[in-house]
Each structure stands twice: as structure tokens, then as C-alpha cells.
PDB file of C-alpha atoms in Angstrom:
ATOM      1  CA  UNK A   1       0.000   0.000   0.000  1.00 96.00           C
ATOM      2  CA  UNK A   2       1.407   3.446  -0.783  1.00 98.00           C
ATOM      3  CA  UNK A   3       0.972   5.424   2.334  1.00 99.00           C
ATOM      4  CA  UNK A   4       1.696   9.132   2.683  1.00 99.00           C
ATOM      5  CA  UNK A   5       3.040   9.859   6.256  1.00 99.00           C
ATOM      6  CA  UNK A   6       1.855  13.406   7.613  1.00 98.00           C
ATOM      7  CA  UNK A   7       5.053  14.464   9.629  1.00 98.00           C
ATOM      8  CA  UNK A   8       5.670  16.871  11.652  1.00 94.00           C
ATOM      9  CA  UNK A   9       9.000  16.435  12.634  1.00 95.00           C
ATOM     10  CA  UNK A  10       8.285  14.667  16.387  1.00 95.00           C
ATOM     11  CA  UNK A  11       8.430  11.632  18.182  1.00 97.00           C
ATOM     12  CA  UNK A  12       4.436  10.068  16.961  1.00 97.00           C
ATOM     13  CA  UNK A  13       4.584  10.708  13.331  1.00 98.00           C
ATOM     14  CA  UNK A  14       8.547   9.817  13.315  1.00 98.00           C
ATOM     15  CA  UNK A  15       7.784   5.923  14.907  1.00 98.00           C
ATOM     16  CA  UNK A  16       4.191   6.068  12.620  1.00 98.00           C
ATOM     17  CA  UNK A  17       6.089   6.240   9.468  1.00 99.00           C
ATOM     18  CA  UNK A  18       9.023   3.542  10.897  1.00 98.00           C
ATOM     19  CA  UNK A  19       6.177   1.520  11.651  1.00 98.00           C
ATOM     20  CA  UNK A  20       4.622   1.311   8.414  1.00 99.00           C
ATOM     21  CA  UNK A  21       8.191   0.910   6.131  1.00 98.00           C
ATOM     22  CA  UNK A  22       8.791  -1.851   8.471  1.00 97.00           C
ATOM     23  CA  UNK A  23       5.196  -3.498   7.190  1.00 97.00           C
ATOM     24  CA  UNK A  24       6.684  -3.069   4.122  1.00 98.00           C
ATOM     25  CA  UNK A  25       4.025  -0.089   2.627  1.00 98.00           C
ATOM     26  CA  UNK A  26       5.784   2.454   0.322  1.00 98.00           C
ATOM     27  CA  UNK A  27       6.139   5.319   3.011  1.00 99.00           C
ATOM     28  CA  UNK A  28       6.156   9.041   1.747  1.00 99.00           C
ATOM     29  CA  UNK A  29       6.862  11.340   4.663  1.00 99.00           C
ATOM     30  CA  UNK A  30       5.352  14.814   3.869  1.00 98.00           C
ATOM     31  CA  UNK A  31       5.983  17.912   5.985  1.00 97.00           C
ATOM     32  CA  UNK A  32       3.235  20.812   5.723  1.00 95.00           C
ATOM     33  CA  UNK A  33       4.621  24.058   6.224  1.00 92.00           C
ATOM     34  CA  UNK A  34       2.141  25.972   7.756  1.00 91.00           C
ATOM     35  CA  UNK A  35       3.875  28.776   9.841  1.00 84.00           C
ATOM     36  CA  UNK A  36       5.963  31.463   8.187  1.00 73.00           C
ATOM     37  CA  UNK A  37       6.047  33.344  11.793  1.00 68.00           C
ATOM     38  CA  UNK A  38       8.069  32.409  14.887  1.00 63.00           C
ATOM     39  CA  UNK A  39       7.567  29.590  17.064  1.00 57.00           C
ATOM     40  CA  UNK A  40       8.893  28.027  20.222  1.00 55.00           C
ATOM     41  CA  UNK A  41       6.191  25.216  20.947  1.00 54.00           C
ATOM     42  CA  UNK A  42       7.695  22.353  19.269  1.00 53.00           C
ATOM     43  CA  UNK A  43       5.381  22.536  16.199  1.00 61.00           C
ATOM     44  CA  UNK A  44       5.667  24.529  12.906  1.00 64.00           C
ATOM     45  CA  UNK A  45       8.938  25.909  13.232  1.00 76.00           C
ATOM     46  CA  UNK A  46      11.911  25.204  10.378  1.00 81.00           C
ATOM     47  CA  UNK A  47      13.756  23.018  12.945  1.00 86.00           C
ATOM     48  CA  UNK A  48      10.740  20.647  13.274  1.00 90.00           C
ATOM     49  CA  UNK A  49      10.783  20.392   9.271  1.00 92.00           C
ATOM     50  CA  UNK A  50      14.567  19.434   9.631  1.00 94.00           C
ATOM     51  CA  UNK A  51      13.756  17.075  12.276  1.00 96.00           C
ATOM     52  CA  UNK A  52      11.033  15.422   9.606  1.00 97.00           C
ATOM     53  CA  UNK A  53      13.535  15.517   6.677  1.00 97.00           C
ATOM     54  CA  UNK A  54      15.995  13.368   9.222  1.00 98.00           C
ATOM     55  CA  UNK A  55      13.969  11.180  10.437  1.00 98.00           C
ATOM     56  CA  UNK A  56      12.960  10.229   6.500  1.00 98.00           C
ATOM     57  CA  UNK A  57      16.020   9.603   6.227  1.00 98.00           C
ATOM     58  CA  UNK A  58      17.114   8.103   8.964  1.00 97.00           C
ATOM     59  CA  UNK A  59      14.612   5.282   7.543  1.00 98.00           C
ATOM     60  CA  UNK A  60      15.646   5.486   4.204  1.00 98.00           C
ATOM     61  CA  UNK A  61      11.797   6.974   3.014  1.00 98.00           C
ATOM     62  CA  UNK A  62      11.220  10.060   0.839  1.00 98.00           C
ATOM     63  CA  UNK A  63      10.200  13.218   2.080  1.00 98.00           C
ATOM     64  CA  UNK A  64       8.391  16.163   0.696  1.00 98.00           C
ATOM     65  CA  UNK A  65       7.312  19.575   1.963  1.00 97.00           C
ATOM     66  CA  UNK A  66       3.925  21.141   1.075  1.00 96.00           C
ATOM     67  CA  UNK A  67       3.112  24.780   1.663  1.00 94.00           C
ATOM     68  CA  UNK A  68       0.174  25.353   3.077  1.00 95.00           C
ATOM     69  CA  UNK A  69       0.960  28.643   4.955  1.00 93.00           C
ATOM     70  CA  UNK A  70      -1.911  31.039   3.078  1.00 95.00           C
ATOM     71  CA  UNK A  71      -4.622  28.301   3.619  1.00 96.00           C
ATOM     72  CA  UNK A  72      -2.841  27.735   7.259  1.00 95.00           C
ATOM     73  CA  UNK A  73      -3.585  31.523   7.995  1.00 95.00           C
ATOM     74  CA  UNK A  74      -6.993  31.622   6.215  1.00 96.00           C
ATOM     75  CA  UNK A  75      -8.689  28.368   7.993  1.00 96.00           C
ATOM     76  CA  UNK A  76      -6.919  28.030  11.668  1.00 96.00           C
ATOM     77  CA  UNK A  77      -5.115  31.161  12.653  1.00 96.00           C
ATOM     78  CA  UNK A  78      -7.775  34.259  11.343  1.00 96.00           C
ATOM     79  CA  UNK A  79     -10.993  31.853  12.317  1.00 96.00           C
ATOM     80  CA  UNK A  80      -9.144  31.736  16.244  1.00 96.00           C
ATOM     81  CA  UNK A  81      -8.366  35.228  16.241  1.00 96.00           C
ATOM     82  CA  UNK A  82     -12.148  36.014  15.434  1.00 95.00           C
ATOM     83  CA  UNK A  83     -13.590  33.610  17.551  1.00 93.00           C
ATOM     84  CA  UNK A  84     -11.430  35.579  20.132  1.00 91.00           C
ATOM     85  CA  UNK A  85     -13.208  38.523  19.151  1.00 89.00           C
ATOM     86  CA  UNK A  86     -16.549  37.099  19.115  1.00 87.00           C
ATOM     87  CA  UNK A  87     -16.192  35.568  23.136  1.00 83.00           C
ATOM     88  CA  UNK A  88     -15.275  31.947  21.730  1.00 86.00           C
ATOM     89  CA  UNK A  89     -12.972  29.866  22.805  1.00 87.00           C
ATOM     90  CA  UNK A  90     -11.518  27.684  19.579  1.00 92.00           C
ATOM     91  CA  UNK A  91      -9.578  24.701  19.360  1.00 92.00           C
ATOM     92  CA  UNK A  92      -7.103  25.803  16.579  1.00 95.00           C
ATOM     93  CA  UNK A  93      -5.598  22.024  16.464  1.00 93.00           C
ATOM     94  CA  UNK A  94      -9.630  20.691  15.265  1.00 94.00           C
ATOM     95  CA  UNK A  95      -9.399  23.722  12.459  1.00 95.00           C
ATOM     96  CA  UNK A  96      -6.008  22.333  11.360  1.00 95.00           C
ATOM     97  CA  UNK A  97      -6.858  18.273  10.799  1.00 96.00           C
ATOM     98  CA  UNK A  98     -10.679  19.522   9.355  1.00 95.00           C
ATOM     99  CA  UNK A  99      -8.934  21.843   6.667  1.00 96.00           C
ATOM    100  CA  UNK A 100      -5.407  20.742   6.473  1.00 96.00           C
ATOM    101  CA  UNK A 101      -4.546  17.243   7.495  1.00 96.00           C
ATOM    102  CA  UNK A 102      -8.167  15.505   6.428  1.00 96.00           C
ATOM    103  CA  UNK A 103      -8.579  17.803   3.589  1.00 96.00           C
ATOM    104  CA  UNK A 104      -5.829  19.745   1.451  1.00 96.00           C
ATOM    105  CA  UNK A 105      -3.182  17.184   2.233  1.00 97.00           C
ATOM    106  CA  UNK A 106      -6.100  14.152   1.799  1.00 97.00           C
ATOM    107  CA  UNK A 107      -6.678  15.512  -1.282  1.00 97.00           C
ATOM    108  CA  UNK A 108      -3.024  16.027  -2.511  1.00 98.00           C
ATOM    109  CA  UNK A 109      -2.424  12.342  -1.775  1.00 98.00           C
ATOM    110  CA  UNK A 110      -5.617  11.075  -3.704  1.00 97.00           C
ATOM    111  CA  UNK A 111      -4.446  12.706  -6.643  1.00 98.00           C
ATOM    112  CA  UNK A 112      -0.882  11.736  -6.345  1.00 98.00           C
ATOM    113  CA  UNK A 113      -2.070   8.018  -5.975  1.00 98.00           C
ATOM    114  CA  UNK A 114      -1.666   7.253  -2.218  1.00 99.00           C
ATOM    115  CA  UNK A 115      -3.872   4.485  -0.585  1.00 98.00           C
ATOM    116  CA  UNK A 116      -4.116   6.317   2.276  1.00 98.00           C
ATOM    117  CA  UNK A 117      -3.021   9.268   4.969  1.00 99.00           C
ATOM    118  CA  UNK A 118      -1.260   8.326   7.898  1.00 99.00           C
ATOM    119  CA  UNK A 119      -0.543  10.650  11.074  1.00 98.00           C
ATOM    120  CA  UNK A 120       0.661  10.298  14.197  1.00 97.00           C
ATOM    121  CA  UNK A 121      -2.404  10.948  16.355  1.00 97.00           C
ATOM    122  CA  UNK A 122      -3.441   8.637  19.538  1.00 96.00           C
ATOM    123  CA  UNK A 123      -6.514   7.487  18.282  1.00 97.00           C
ATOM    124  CA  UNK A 124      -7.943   4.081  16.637  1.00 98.00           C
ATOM    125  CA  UNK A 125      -9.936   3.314  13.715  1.00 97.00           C
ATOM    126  CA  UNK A 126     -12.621   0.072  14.629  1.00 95.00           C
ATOM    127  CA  UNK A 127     -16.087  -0.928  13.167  1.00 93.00           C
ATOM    128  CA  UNK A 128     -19.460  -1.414  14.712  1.00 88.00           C
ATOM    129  CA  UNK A 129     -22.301  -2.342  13.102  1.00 86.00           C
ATOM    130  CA  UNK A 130     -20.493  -2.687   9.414  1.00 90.00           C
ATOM    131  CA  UNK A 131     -19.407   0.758   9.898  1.00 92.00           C
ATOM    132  CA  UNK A 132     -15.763   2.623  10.754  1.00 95.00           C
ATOM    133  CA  UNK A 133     -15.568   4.271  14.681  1.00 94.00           C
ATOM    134  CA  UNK A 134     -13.309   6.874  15.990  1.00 96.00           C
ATOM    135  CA  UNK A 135     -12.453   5.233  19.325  1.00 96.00           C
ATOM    136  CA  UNK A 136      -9.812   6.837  21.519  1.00 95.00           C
ATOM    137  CA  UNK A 137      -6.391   6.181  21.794  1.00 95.00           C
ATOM    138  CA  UNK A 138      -4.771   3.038  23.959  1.00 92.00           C
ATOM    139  CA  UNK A 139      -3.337   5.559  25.703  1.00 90.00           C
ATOM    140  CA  UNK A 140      -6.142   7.580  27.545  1.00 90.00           C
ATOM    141  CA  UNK A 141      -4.082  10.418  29.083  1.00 90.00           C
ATOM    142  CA  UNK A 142      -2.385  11.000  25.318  1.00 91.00           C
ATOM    143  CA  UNK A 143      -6.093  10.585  23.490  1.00 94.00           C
ATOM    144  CA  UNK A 144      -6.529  12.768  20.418  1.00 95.00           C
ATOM    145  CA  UNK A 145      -9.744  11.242  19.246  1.00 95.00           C
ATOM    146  CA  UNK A 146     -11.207  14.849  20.327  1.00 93.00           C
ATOM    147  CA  UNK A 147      -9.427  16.475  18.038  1.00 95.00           C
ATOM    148  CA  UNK A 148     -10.516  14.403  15.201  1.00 97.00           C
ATOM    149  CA  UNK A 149     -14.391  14.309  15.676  1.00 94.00           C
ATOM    150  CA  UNK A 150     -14.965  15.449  11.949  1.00 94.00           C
ATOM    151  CA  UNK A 151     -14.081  12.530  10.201  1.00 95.00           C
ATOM    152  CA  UNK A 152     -16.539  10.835   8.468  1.00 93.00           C
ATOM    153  CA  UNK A 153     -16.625   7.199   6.952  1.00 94.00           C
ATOM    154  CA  UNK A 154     -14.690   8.193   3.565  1.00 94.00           C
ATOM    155  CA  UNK A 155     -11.953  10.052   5.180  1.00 96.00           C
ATOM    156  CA  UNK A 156     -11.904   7.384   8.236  1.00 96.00           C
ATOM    157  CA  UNK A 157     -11.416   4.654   5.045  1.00 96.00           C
ATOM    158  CA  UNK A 158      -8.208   6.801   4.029  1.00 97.00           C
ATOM    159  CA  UNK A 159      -6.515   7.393   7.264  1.00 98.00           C
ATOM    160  CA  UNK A 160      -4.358   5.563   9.848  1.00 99.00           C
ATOM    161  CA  UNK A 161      -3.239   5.742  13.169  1.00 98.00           C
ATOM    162  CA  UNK A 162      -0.257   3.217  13.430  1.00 98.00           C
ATOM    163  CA  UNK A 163       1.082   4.224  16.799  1.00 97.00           C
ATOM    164  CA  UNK A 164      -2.739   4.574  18.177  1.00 96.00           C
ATOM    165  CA  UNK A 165      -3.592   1.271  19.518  1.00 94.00           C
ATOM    166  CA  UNK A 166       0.387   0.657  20.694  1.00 92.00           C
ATOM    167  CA  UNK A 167      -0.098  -1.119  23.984  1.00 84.00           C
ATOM    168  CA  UNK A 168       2.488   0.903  26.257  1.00 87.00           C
ATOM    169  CA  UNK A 169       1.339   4.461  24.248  1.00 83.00           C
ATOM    170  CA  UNK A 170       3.344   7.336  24.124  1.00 89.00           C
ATOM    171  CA  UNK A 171       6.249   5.467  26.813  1.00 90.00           C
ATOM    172  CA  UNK A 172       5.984   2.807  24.046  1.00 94.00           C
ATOM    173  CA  UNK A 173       6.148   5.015  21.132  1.00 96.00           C
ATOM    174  CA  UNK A 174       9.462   6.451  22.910  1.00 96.00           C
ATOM    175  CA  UNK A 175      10.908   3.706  23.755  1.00 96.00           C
ATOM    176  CA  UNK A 176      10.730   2.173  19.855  1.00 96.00           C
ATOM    177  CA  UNK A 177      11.881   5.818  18.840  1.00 97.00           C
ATOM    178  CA  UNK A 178      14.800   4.865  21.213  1.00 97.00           C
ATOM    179  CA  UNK A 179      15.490   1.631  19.584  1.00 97.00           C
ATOM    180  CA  UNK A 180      15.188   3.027  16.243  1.00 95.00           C
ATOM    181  CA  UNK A 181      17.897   5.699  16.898  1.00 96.00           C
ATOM    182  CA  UNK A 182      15.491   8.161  15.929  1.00 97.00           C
ATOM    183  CA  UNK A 183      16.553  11.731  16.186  1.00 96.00           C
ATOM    184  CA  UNK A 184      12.820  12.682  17.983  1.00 96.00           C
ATOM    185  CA  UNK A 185      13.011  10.038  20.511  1.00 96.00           C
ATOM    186  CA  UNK A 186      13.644  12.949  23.351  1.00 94.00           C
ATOM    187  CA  UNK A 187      11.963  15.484  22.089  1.00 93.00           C
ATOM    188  CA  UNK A 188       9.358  17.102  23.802  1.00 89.00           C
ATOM    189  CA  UNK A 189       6.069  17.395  22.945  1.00 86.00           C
ATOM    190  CA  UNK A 190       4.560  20.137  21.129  1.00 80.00           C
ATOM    191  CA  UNK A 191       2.644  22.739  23.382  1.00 71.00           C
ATOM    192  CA  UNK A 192      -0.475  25.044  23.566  1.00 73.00           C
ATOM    193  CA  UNK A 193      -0.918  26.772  20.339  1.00 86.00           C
ATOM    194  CA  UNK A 194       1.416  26.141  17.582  1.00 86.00           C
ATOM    195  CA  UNK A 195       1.525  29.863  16.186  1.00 89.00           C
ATOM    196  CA  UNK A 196       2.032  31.339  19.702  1.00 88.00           C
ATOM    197  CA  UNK A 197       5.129  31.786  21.394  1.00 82.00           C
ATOM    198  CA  UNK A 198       5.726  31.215  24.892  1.00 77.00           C
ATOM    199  CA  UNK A 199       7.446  34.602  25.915  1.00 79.00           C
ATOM    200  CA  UNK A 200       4.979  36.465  23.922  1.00 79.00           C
ATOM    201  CA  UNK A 201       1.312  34.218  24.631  1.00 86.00           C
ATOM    202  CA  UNK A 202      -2.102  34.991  23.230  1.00 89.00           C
ATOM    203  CA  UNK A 203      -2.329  38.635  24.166  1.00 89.00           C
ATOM    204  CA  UNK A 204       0.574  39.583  22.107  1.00 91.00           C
ATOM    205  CA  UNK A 205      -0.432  37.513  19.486  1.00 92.00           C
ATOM    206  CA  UNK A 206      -4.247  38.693  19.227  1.00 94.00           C
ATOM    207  CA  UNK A 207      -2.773  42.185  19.778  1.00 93.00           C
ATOM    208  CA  UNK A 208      -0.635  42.333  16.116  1.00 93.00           C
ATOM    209  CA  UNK A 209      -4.283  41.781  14.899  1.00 92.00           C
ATOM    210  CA  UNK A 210      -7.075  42.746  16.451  1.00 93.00           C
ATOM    211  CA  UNK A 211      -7.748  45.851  18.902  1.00 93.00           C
ATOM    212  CA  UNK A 212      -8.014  44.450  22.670  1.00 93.00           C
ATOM    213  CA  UNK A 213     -10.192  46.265  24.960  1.00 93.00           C
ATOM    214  CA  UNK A 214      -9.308  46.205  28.857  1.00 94.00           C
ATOM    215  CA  UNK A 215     -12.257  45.113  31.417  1.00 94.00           C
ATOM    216  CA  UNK A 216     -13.732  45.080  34.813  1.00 95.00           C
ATOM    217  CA  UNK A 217     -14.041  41.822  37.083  1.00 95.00           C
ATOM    218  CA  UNK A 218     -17.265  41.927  38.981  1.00 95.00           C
ATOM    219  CA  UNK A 219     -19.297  39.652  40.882  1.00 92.00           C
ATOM    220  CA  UNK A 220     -23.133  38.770  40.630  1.00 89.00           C
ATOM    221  CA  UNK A 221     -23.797  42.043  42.249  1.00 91.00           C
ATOM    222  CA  UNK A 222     -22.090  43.960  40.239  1.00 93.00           C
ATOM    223  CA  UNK A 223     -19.643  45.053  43.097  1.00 93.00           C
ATOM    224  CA  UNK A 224     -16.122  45.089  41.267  1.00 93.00           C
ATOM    225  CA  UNK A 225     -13.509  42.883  42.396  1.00 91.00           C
ATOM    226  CA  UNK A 226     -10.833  43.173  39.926  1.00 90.00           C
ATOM    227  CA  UNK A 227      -9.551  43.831  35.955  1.00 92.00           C
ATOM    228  CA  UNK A 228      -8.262  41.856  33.063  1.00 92.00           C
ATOM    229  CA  UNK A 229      -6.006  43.032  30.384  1.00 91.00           C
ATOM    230  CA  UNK A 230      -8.376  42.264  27.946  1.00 93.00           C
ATOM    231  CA  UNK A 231     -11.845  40.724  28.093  1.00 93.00           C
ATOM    232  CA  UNK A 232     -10.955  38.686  24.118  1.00 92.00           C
ATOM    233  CA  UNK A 233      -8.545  36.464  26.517  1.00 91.00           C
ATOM    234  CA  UNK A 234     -11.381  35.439  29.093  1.00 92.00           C
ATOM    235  CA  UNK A 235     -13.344  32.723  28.611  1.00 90.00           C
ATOM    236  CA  UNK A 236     -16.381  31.222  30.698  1.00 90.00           C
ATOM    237  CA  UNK A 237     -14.928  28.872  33.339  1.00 90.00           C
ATOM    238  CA  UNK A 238     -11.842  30.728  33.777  1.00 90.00           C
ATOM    239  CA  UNK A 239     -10.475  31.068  37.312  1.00 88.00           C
ATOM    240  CA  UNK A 240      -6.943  31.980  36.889  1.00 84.00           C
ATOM    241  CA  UNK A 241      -5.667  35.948  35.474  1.00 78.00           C
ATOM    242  CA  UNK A 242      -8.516  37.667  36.578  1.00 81.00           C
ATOM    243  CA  UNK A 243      -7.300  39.986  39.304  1.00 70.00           C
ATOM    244  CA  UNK A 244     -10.115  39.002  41.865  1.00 63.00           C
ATOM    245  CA  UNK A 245      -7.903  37.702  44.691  1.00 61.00           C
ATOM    246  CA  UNK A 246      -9.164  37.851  48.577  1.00 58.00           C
ATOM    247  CA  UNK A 247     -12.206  35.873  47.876  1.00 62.00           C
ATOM    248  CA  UNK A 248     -13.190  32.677  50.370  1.00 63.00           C
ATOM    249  CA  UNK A 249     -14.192  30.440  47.952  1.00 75.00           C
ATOM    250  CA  UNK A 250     -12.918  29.782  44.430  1.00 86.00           C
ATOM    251  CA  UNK A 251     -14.428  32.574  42.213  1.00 89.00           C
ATOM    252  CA  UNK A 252     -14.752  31.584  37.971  1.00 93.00           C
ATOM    253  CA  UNK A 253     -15.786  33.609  35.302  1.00 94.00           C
ATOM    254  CA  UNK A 254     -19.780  33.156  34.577  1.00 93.00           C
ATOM    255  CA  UNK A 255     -20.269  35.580  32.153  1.00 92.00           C
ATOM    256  CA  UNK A 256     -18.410  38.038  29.767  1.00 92.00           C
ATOM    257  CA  UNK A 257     -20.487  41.482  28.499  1.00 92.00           C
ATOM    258  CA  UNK A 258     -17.393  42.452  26.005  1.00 89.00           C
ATOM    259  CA  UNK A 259     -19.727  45.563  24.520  1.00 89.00           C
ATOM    260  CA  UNK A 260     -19.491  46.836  27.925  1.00 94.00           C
ATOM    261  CA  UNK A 261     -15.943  45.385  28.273  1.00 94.00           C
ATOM    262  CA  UNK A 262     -17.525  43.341  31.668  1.00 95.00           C
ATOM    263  CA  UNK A 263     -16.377  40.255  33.198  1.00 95.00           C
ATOM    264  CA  UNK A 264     -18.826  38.248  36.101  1.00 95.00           C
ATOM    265  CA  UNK A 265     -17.126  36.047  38.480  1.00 94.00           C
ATOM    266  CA  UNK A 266     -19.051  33.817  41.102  1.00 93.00           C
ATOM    267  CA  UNK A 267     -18.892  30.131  42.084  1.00 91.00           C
ATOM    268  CA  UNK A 268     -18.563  26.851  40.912  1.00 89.00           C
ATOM    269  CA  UNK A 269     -22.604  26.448  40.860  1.00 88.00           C
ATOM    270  CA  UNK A 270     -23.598  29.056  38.604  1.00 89.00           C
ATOM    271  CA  UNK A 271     -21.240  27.829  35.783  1.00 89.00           C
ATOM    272  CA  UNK A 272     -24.179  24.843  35.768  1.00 85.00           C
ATOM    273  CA  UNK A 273     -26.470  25.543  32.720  1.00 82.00           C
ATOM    274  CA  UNK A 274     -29.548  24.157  31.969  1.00 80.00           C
ATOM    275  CA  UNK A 275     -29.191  23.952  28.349  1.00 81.00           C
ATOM    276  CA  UNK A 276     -26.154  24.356  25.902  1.00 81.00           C
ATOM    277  CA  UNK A 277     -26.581  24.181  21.676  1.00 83.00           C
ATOM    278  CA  UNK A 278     -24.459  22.441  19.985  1.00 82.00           C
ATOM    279  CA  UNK A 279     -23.288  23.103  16.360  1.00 84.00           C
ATOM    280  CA  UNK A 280     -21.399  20.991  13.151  1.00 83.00           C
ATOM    281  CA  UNK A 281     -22.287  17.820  14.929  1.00 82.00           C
ATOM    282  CA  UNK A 282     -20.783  14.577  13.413  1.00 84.00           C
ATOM    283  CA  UNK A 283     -22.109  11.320  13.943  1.00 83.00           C
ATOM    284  CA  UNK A 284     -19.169   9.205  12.802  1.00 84.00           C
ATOM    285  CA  UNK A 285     -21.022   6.197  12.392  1.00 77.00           C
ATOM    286  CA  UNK A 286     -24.364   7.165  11.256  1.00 76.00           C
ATOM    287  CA  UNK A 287     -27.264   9.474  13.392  1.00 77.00           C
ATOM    288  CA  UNK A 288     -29.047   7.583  16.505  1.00 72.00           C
ATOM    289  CA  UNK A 289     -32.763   8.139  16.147  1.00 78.00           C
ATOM    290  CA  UNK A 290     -34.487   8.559  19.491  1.00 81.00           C
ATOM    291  CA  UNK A 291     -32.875  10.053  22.762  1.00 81.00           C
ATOM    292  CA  UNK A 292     -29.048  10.177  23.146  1.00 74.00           C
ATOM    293  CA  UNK A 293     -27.502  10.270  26.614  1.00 77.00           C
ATOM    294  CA  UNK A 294     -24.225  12.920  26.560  1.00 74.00           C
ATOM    295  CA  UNK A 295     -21.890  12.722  28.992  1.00 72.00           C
ATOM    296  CA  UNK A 296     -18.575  15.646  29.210  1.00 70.00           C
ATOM    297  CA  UNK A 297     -16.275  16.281  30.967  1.00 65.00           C
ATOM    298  CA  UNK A 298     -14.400  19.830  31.489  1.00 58.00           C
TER     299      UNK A 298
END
């Protein structure tokens, strides 16, 4: 099976790709390059695309580089600057595999003739019922299944997820990286947002792009108890950042006014909602009729 090998230049994608040349599939390691700016996260940056490159050919695999940086900044990093904006709070690493990984690069390798796209995600692939599942990874504190919600039964046909069900998980997928000789066997994870740096963090970041407006902390009575440096960094269930020390009890944020630049703090009880909507909903192996119990966790 020709399988091309979505690398990123660390330590899952690296042993996913060794895993598959040693099956004896014709391995393509590709490298998108996504991120013309700086960063320090372990993710994006010309030193992870180096790392990729070595590790290809380390194995003795070929490895190409795709630029995706305009689509990058059109589909992940503009949407999470305006859901800032609007009081959201995105998930830029769902934006990336919907339009990226599972779609521009899916789509490259159909028409180059690939079999399939492989990544290095903690997740498995099953079937119920005739029909592909997203099931988390073996590794429940490394799961990325979240992350990947949006694939449907085509693109779930076209994927793996060799170092997903690896009994050991990510001390597993280490320890082969180790045995390999692999270059990424010690290298850190990638971490928080891959476009943000750590010295300069969201606020800086937004701030190059959008205005940021500073805010008021108060609590249910409208008594103020504090400020935030800007009310597009607060989101609902925040506890930490929000100037409102001296309280008894643990105070979180319960509500954010942004056209009057107001943040509401109170306790852990009035976060509870009676109702929540839910949007782009994908039922990965076909809609349930008739009631659905939900469970989540925060």
C-alpha cells in the first residue's frame, strides 16, 4: 500500500512512518509548512521540518514539503483570532486536521495516488455495526480522538493511526523511537498553540491583529472585584488571570459582556447551565434516532 506519512517532525509521526516501512508499505513522509512566523512550541517551526527531513532519512523513506501557509492563515489562525473577538474559545488544532490534514493534504495524496493518509495521532480506527468508529487512543491520558471528531466514513477509510492502539502508548512510542535511533526520541512534545510563542502568549499575538479592549471583574452584584487586560482572553470557566484575589471560595468567570468590556465572576454552581446548543455535529457512524444520553467532561 502506498501510504503518505503526515510528519511533523516529532516523536508520533517519526515511529508512525518507521512503523509502516517496516510493514513493508511504500512510506512518503510529507511535511506541511504551515507557519511562516516564529515559534517556540515544538510545532511549525523550520527546525521541526529538519527534524522530519531526518527522520525520513534516517529510515531510508522520501520526504516532501507542502506549503500550506496562506490556507494555514486563512482556515486556523484568522478563524481563532475572530472567535477571540466574538467571546469563543476555539480549538485551533480541530481547524487544522478539518482543513489541512483531512482535507488539502487528503486531497493532494488522492491525486498523487496514495492508498491512504497516515498521522501520528493517539486514536484508533474500529467498526461497529459494518461501519468505521473513531475510538480513543490506547493511551487515555495521550487521546486525540477529540481532536478528530470530523471525520466521516470516507476520510476514516483513508486514514491511519499506526502508533494509536500501541499497547504501552506514548512510553511505548518512545521507547521504539529509542530503539530506532530516531533523532525525535527525546523530544518534547509540542505545546499550547502552535503559532504562539511562549514569551509572547495569546495577548501579544491577538494584539498584532485585532484591537483588545481592557475590562472590569465583577461579581453577581455587580460590586467590582478586579480587571483583566483584555476581556478577548477570558473565557467562561476561567479562574486563573482575573485579578479578583481575597475571595473565600474559588471565584470563575460566569459571564463576559465584552460591549461593555464586563467580566462576572461567582462560584462553581452558577457555571451549571440548563441547556447548551451544539453546532457541526458529526455522527461518525451514522445518526441515533431517538434520545441520546451525553456525557462531558471539562
Amino acid at each position: 500500500m502506498r501510504v503518505m506519512v503526515a510528519m511533523s517532525g516529532g516523536v508520533d509521526s517519526s515511529v508512525a512512518a518507521a512503523l509502516l516501512a517496516r510493514e513493508g508499505h511504500e512510506v512518503v513522509g510529507v511535511t506541511m509548512r504551515l507557519w511562516g512566523g516564529e515559534s517556540d512550541t515544538g510545532c511549525c517551526s523550520v527546525a521541526d521540518v529538519d527534524d522530519a527531513r531526518r527522520v525520513a532519512q534516517q529510515l531510508d523513506i522520501d520526504h516532501v514539503v507542502f506549503n500550506f501557509a496562506a490556507a494555514f492563515d486563512a482556515h486556523v489562525v484568522q478563524p481563532y483570532v475572530d472567535a477571540h473577538s466574538a467571546g469563543a474559545t476555539p480549538n485551533p488544532c480541530v481547524e487544522c486536521n478539518r482543513r489541512l490534514k483531512f482535507d488539502r493534504l487528503s486531497e493532494r495524496a488522492e491525486l498523487l495516488g496514495f492508498d491512504a493518509v497516515a498521522t501520528g495521532h493517539h486514536a484508533r480506527i474500529g467498526t461497529a455495526r459494518g461501519r468505521r468508529t473513531l475510538e480513543r487512543g490506547a493511551d487515555r491520558a495521550k487521546d486525540q480522538s477529540y481532536v478528530l471528531h470530523m471525520l466521516d466514513q470516507a476520510q476514516l477509510g483513508r486514514t491511519l493511526f499506526p502508533v494509536g492502539g500501541l499497547g504501552g502508548g506514548k512510553a511505548a512510542v518512545r521507547q521504539l523511537a529509542g530503539r530506532l535511533g530516531l533523532r525525535t526520541a527525546a523530544k518534547p512534545d509540542s505545546q499550547d498553540v502552535c503559532f504562539i510563542t511562549s514569551t509572547g502568549g495569546r495577548a501579544e499575538f491577538l494584539r498584532r491583529r485585532v484591537p483588545l479592549h481592557p475590562g472590569r471583574v465583577v461579581d453577581a452584584a455587580g460590586t467590582p472585584v478586579g480587571t483583566v487586560e483584555a476581556v478577548e482572553l477570558v473565557t467562561i470557566g476561567q479562574r486563573r488571570g482575573l485579578g479578583a484575589g481575597g475571595a473565600t471560595s474559588r471565584r470563575f468567570v460566569v459571564a463576559v459582556d465584552r460591549s461593555s468590556a464586563t467580566v462576572v465572576v461567582g462560584g462553581a454552581s452558577e457555571l451549571a447551565v440548563a441547556e447548551t446548543a451544539v453546532e457541526r455535529l458529526t455522527w461518525v457512524d451514522g445518526p441515533r434516532l431517538g434520545e441520546v444520553l451525553v456525557q462531558c467532561s471539562a
